Amino acid sequence: VVTTYDEYVSPKDGKQVVGINLHVTYVDDNVHGLKADTKFISKFMCDNLGITPEDLYPYEGHDIELELNLSGKVCGVSVLEDKK
């Protein structure tokens, strides 16, 4: 995982968007190598989960598990390995 904290204006409606972009890679049987994706966690969800970007920085390059709701939005984050 690579994390970035973004604060930008949405091109769709011009509203300010604040949250964490998680840039992740994972195994997918339909691609050669690893598949890359970006998952956004809104500030509201970060507050509910009790996480900040600083909480995730030590885990860049480590395995995490993302829990997604039926809409594909992140509703949980778990670290699968401890940083050595």
mmCIF file with all atom_site columns, C-alpha atoms in Angstrom:
data_model
loop_
_atom_site.group_PDB
_atom_site.id
_atom_site.type_symbol
_atom_site.label_atom_id
_atom_site.label_alt_id
_atom_site.label_comp_id
_atom_site.label_asym_id
_atom_site.label_entity_id
_atom_site.label_seq_id
_atom_site.pdbx_PDB_ins_code
_atom_site.Cartn_x
_atom_site.Cartn_y
_atom_site.Cartn_z
_atom_site.occupancy
_atom_site.B_iso_or_equiv
_atom_site.pdbx_formal_charge
_atom_site.auth_seq_id
_atom_site.auth_comp_id
_atom_site.auth_asym_id
_atom_site.auth_atom_id
_atom_site.pdbx_PDB_model_num
ATOM 1  C CA . VAL A 1 1  ? 0.000   0.000   0.000   1.00 0.00 ? 1  VAL A CA 1
ATOM 2  C CA . VAL A 1 2  ? 1.051   3.563   -0.705  1.00 0.00 ? 2  VAL A CA 1
ATOM 3  C CA . THR A 1 3  ? -0.999  6.230   1.013   1.00 0.00 ? 3  THR A CA 1
ATOM 4  C CA . THR A 1 4  ? -1.602  9.839   0.164   1.00 0.00 ? 4  THR A CA 1
ATOM 5  C CA . TYR A 1 5  ? -3.807  12.375  1.889   1.00 0.00 ? 5  TYR A CA 1
ATOM 6  C CA . ASP A 1 6  ? -5.742  14.392  -0.623  1.00 0.00 ? 6  ASP A CA 1
ATOM 7  C CA . GLU A 1 7  ? -7.744  17.576  -0.394  1.00 0.00 ? 7  GLU A CA 1
ATOM 8  C CA . TYR A 1 8  ? -9.026  18.666  -3.773  1.00 0.00 ? 8  TYR A CA 1
ATOM 9  C CA . VAL A 1 9  ? -12.023 19.984  -5.673  1.00 0.00 ? 9  VAL A CA 1
ATOM 10 C CA . SER A 1 10 ? -14.176 17.342  -7.340  1.00 0.00 ? 10 SER A CA 1
ATOM 11 C CA . PRO A 1 11 ? -14.446 17.777  -11.104 1.00 0.00 ? 11 PRO A CA 1
ATOM 12 C CA . LYS A 1 12 ? -18.008 16.402  -10.979 1.00 0.00 ? 12 LYS A CA 1
ATOM 13 C CA . ASP A 1 13 ? -19.662 18.917  -8.676  1.00 0.00 ? 13 ASP A CA 1
ATOM 14 C CA . GLY A 1 14 ? -16.960 21.380  -7.573  1.00 0.00 ? 14 GLY A CA 1
ATOM 15 C CA . LYS A 1 15 ? -17.132 20.303  -3.915  1.00 0.00 ? 15 LYS A CA 1
ATOM 16 C CA . GLN A 1 16 ? -14.043 19.948  -1.752  1.00 0.00 ? 16 GLN A CA 1
ATOM 17 C CA . VAL A 1 17 ? -13.095 16.300  -1.122  1.00 0.00 ? 17 VAL A CA 1
ATOM 18 C CA . VAL A 1 18 ? -10.940 15.280  1.854   1.00 0.00 ? 18 VAL A CA 1
ATOM 19 C CA . GLY A 1 19 ? -9.704  11.793  2.681   1.00 0.00 ? 19 GLY A CA 1
ATOM 20 C CA . ILE A 1 20 ? -7.069  9.152   2.024   1.00 0.00 ? 20 ILE A CA 1
ATOM 21 C CA . ASN A 1 21 ? -6.250  7.646   -1.342  1.00 0.00 ? 21 ASN A CA 1
ATOM 22 C CA . LEU A 1 22 ? -4.851  4.137   -0.945  1.00 0.00 ? 22 LEU A CA 1
ATOM 23 C CA . HIS A 1 23 ? -2.831  3.050   -3.950  1.00 0.00 ? 23 HIS A CA 1
ATOM 24 C CA . VAL A 1 24 ? -2.773  -0.747  -3.788  1.00 0.00 ? 24 VAL A CA 1
ATOM 25 C CA . THR A 1 25 ? -1.700  -3.786  -5.786  1.00 0.00 ? 25 THR A CA 1
ATOM 26 C CA . TYR A 1 26 ? -3.190  -7.269  -5.567  1.00 0.00 ? 26 TYR A CA 1
ATOM 27 C CA . VAL A 1 27 ? -3.255  -10.639 -7.292  1.00 0.00 ? 27 VAL A CA 1
ATOM 28 C CA . ASP A 1 28 ? -5.847  -10.990 -10.050 1.00 0.00 ? 28 ASP A CA 1
ATOM 29 C CA . ASP A 1 29 ? -6.082  -14.159 -12.143 1.00 0.00 ? 29 ASP A CA 1
ATOM 30 C CA . ASN A 1 30 ? -7.043  -12.085 -15.196 1.00 0.00 ? 30 ASN A CA 1
ATOM 31 C CA . VAL A 1 31 ? -3.789  -10.106 -15.363 1.00 0.00 ? 31 VAL A CA 1
ATOM 32 C CA . HIS A 1 32 ? -0.100  -10.975 -15.652 1.00 0.00 ? 32 HIS A CA 1
ATOM 33 C CA . GLY A 1 33 ? 1.659   -9.782  -12.492 1.00 0.00 ? 33 GLY A CA 1
ATOM 34 C CA . LEU A 1 34 ? -0.218  -7.642  -10.005 1.00 0.00 ? 34 LEU A CA 1
ATOM 35 C CA . LYS A 1 35 ? -3.261  -5.472  -10.625 1.00 0.00 ? 35 LYS A CA 1
ATOM 36 C CA . ALA A 1 36 ? -3.127  -1.860  -9.400  1.00 0.00 ? 36 ALA A CA 1
ATOM 37 C CA . ASP A 1 37 ? -6.048  0.122   -8.031  1.00 0.00 ? 37 ASP A CA 1
ATOM 38 C CA . THR A 1 38 ? -6.833  3.199   -5.962  1.00 0.00 ? 38 THR A CA 1
ATOM 39 C CA . LYS A 1 39 ? -9.355  3.155   -3.139  1.00 0.00 ? 39 LYS A CA 1
ATOM 40 C CA . PHE A 1 40 ? -10.558 6.360   -1.516  1.00 0.00 ? 40 PHE A CA 1
ATOM 41 C CA . ILE A 1 41 ? -11.483 6.611   2.173   1.00 0.00 ? 41 ILE A CA 1
ATOM 42 C CA . SER A 1 42 ? -13.437 9.756   2.976   1.00 0.00 ? 42 SER A CA 1
ATOM 43 C CA . LYS A 1 43 ? -12.616 11.883  6.017   1.00 0.00 ? 43 LYS A CA 1
ATOM 44 C CA . PHE A 1 44 ? -15.980 10.832  7.481   1.00 0.00 ? 44 PHE A CA 1
ATOM 45 C CA . MET A 1 45 ? -15.058 7.142   7.184   1.00 0.00 ? 45 MET A CA 1
ATOM 46 C CA . CYS A 1 46 ? -11.508 7.810   8.475   1.00 0.00 ? 46 CYS A CA 1
ATOM 47 C CA . ASP A 1 47 ? -13.033 9.455   11.538  1.00 0.00 ? 47 ASP A CA 1
ATOM 48 C CA . ASN A 1 48 ? -15.411 6.493   12.035  1.00 0.00 ? 48 ASN A CA 1
ATOM 49 C CA . LEU A 1 49 ? -12.549 3.990   11.691  1.00 0.00 ? 49 LEU A CA 1
ATOM 50 C CA . GLY A 1 50 ? -10.277 6.083   13.909  1.00 0.00 ? 50 GLY A CA 1
ATOM 51 C CA . ILE A 1 51 ? -7.459  6.222   11.350  1.00 0.00 ? 51 ILE A CA 1
ATOM 52 C CA . THR A 1 52 ? -5.329  8.996   9.915   1.00 0.00 ? 52 THR A CA 1
ATOM 53 C CA . PRO A 1 53 ? -2.856  8.971   7.028   1.00 0.00 ? 53 PRO A CA 1
ATOM 54 C CA . GLU A 1 54 ? -0.072  9.019   9.624   1.00 0.00 ? 54 GLU A CA 1
ATOM 55 C CA . ASP A 1 55 ? -1.401  5.712   11.015  1.00 0.00 ? 55 ASP A CA 1
ATOM 56 C CA . LEU A 1 56 ? -0.894  4.090   7.613   1.00 0.00 ? 56 LEU A CA 1
ATOM 57 C CA . TYR A 1 57 ? 2.486   5.578   6.608   1.00 0.00 ? 57 TYR A CA 1
ATOM 58 C CA . PRO A 1 58 ? 4.496   2.930   8.528   1.00 0.00 ? 58 PRO A CA 1
ATOM 59 C CA . TYR A 1 59 ? 2.721   0.222   6.511   1.00 0.00 ? 59 TYR A CA 1
ATOM 60 C CA . GLU A 1 60 ? 3.642   1.453   3.037   1.00 0.00 ? 60 GLU A CA 1
ATOM 61 C CA . GLY A 1 61 ? 4.936   -1.618  1.215   1.00 0.00 ? 61 GLY A CA 1
ATOM 62 C CA . HIS A 1 62 ? 3.126   -3.986  3.599   1.00 0.00 ? 62 HIS A CA 1
ATOM 63 C CA . ASP A 1 63 ? 0.044   -6.149  3.211   1.00 0.00 ? 63 ASP A CA 1
ATOM 64 C CA . ILE A 1 64 ? -3.316  -4.833  4.367   1.00 0.00 ? 64 ILE A CA 1
ATOM 65 C CA . GLU A 1 65 ? -6.849  -6.130  4.045   1.00 0.00 ? 65 GLU A CA 1
ATOM 66 C CA . LEU A 1 66 ? -9.566  -3.767  2.859   1.00 0.00 ? 66 LEU A CA 1
ATOM 67 C CA . GLU A 1 67 ? -13.156 -4.439  3.811   1.00 0.00 ? 67 GLU A CA 1
ATOM 68 C CA . LEU A 1 68 ? -15.518 -3.126  1.114   1.00 0.00 ? 68 LEU A CA 1
ATOM 69 C CA . ASN A 1 69 ? -19.246 -2.498  1.307   1.00 0.00 ? 69 ASN A CA 1
ATOM 70 C CA . LEU A 1 70 ? -21.649 -3.556  -1.452  1.00 0.00 ? 70 LEU A CA 1
ATOM 71 C CA . SER A 1 71 ? -20.866 -0.339  -3.337  1.00 0.00 ? 71 SER A CA 1
ATOM 72 C CA . GLY A 1 72 ? -17.141 -1.162  -3.347  1.00 0.00 ? 72 GLY A CA 1
ATOM 73 C CA . LYS A 1 73 ? -16.309 1.598   -0.848  1.00 0.00 ? 73 LYS A CA 1
ATOM 74 C CA . VAL A 1 74 ? -13.791 0.986   1.933   1.00 0.00 ? 74 VAL A CA 1
ATOM 75 C CA . CYS A 1 75 ? -15.438 0.420   5.323   1.00 0.00 ? 75 CYS A CA 1
ATOM 76 C CA . GLY A 1 76 ? -12.560 -1.320  7.119   1.00 0.00 ? 76 GLY A CA 1
ATOM 77 C CA . VAL A 1 77 ? -8.758  -1.530  7.067   1.00 0.00 ? 77 VAL A CA 1
ATOM 78 C CA . SER A 1 78 ? -6.661  -4.226  8.766   1.00 0.00 ? 78 SER A CA 1
ATOM 79 C CA . VAL A 1 79 ? -2.890  -4.624  8.716   1.00 0.00 ? 79 VAL A CA 1
ATOM 80 C CA . LEU A 1 80 ? -1.965  -8.225  7.845   1.00 0.00 ? 80 LEU A CA 1
ATOM 81 C CA . GLU A 1 81 ? 1.694   -8.050  8.861   1.00 0.00 ? 81 GLU A CA 1
ATOM 82 C CA . ASP A 1 82 ? 3.727   -6.096  11.364  1.00 0.00 ? 82 ASP A CA 1
ATOM 83 C CA . LYS A 1 83 ? 6.505   -3.852  10.160  1.00 0.00 ? 83 LYS A CA 1
ATOM 84 C CA . LYS A 1 84 ? 9.867   -5.395  11.017  1.00 0.00 ? 84 LYS A CA 1
#
